Coordinates of C-alpha atoms in Angstrom, one line a residue:
M1 CA -7.1 6.8 0.1
T2 CA -9.2 6.2 -2.9
I3 CA -9.0 2.8 -4.9
E4 CA -7.3 4.9 -7.8
D5 CA -4.5 5.8 -5.3
I6 CA -4.1 2.6 -4.1
I7 CA -3.7 1.1 -7.6
E8 CA -1.2 4.1 -8.5
T9 CA 0.8 3.4 -5.0
L10 CA 1.0 -0.6 -6.4
E11 CA 2.2 0.3 -9.6
K12 CA 5.3 2.3 -8.3
T13 CA 6.0 -0.6 -6.0
D14 CA 7.3 -4.1 -6.5
M15 CA 7.0 -5.2 -2.6
P16 CA 4.0 -6.3 -0.8
D17 CA 2.8 -3.4 1.7
G18 CA 1.0 -3.6 4.9
R19 CA -0.4 -0.6 4.9
I20 CA -2.2 -1.1 1.4
D21 CA -3.3 -3.9 2.5
A22 CA -5.1 -2.3 5.2
F23 CA -6.7 0.4 3.0
I24 CA -7.4 -2.8 0.5
T25 CA -9.4 -4.5 3.6
C26 CA -11.6 -1.0 4.6
A27 CA -12.5 -0.6 1.2
F28 CA -14.0 -4.0 0.3
L29 CA -14.5 -6.0 3.7
L30 CA -14.7 -3.5 6.7
K31 CA -16.1 -0.8 5.1
Q32 CA -17.0 1.2 8.2
L33 CA -13.5 1.5 9.4
R34 CA -10.5 3.3 8.2
P35 CA -6.9 1.9 8.9
A36 CA -5.6 3.8 11.9
E37 CA -3.4 7.0 11.5
P38 CA -0.5 8.2 13.6
N39 CA -2.6 10.8 14.9
D40 CA -4.6 7.9 16.7
F41 CA -2.1 6.9 18.5
D42 CA -2.0 8.2 22.2
G43 CA -5.0 10.6 21.3
P44 CA -8.4 10.0 21.9
H45 CA -8.4 6.3 21.1
D46 CA -5.2 5.2 23.2
Y47 CA -4.3 3.0 20.7
M48 CA -0.9 1.3 20.8
P49 CA 1.1 0.7 17.7
S50 CA 2.2 -2.4 19.0
S51 CA -1.9 -3.3 19.3
I52 CA -2.6 -2.9 15.7
K53 CA 0.3 -4.2 14.2
S54 CA 0.4 -7.6 12.9
Q55 CA 2.7 -9.9 11.0
H56 CA 2.1 -8.9 7.7
G57 CA 0.7 -5.1 8.3
F58 CA -1.9 -3.7 10.4
L59 CA -4.6 -5.6 12.7
M60 CA -7.6 -6.6 11.0
A61 CA -5.8 -6.1 7.5
R62 CA -5.8 -9.0 5.0
P63 CA -2.5 -9.8 3.7
F64 CA -4.0 -9.6 -0.2
T65 CA -0.4 -8.2 -1.4
H66 CA 2.1 -10.8 0.7
D67 CA -0.1 -13.9 0.1
V68 CA -2.0 -15.3 -3.0
N69 CA -4.8 -17.1 -1.6
H70 CA -6.1 -13.8 0.1
A71 CA -5.4 -12.1 -3.3
I72 CA -7.6 -14.9 -4.7
D73 CA -10.3 -13.8 -2.1
L74 CA -10.4 -10.4 -3.1
C75 CA -10.6 -11.5 -6.6
R76 CA -13.8 -13.2 -5.8
E77 CA -15.2 -10.3 -3.7
I78 CA -14.3 -7.7 -6.5
R79 CA -15.6 -9.7 -9.6
P80 CA -17.2 -12.8 -8.2
D81 CA -18.6 -13.4 -12.1
A82 CA -15.1 -13.5 -13.6
V83 CA -12.2 -16.2 -13.6
W84 CA -8.6 -15.2 -12.8
H85 CA -5.5 -15.8 -14.3
L86 CA -1.9 -16.3 -12.6
A87 CA 1.3 -16.9 -14.5
R88 CA 5.0 -16.7 -14.3
G89 CA 7.7 -16.3 -16.8
Q90 CA 11.5 -15.9 -16.3
A91 CA 12.7 -12.7 -18.2
S92 CA 16.4 -12.8 -17.6
D93 CA 17.5 -12.9 -13.9
D94 CA 13.9 -11.9 -12.9
C95 CA 11.0 -13.9 -12.2
L96 CA 7.8 -12.1 -13.3
Y97 CA 4.0 -12.9 -12.5
G98 CA 1.0 -11.7 -15.0
A99 CA -2.3 -11.7 -13.6
Q100 CA -5.5 -11.3 -15.1
L101 CA -9.3 -11.3 -14.4
R102 CA -11.5 -12.3 -17.8
E103 CA -15.3 -12.2 -17.9
I104 CA -16.5 -15.8 -17.8
E105 CA -18.9 -15.0 -21.0
E106 CA -18.9 -13.0 -23.8
G107 CA -15.4 -13.7 -25.4
E108 CA -13.7 -13.5 -22.0
N109 CA -12.7 -9.9 -22.2
V110 CA -9.9 -9.1 -19.8
L111 CA -11.3 -6.9 -16.8
G112 CA -8.2 -6.3 -15.3
E113 CA -4.5 -7.2 -15.6
A114 CA -1.1 -6.6 -14.1
E115 CA 2.5 -7.5 -13.6
S116 CA 4.7 -7.7 -10.4
N117 CA 7.8 -9.9 -9.1
H118 CA 5.2 -10.9 -6.7
A119 CA 2.1 -13.2 -7.5
A120 CA 0.0 -12.1 -4.7
L121 CA 0.9 -8.4 -5.6
A122 CA 0.1 -8.9 -9.5
L123 CA -3.3 -10.7 -8.6
T124 CA -4.0 -7.8 -6.3
L125 CA -3.5 -5.3 -8.6
A126 CA -5.3 -7.1 -11.5
A127 CA -8.7 -7.3 -9.3
L128 CA -8.6 -3.6 -8.3
R129 CA -8.2 -2.3 -11.7
A130 CA -11.2 -4.5 -12.8
H131 CA -13.4 -2.9 -10.1
V132 CA -12.3 0.4 -11.6
R133 CA -13.6 -0.5 -14.7
Q134 CA -16.5 -2.0 -13.5
Q135 CA -17.1 1.1 -11.9
D136 CA -16.6 3.4 -15.2

């Protein structure tokens, strides 16, 4: 799954996702690994589903879409030269979080931004958008 695929998946959901957290972890922190696939079980690697699942998803996956502190760590990993902003607003009965990564210099251009009902998901999505923009 590419970063663009991850972004597209997060744009379509408004819920934290442990499997997406696993893909993000492998993309940025454990680059030599990939998340387990169903055919890994009872196969050549002899994985058992219970041995790779954790509270927020998959073993060794950081809960970026679940936990704001881990989303902040992702921002620092992706763009250590940027500042991040996270705000909460109320639109009718819904709470909405907005997140941005901005350049520190050069007029503080917005590098990536996102909105979600979950603060960690908004910040994670903004960081991933900043990463894609940096690569282009």
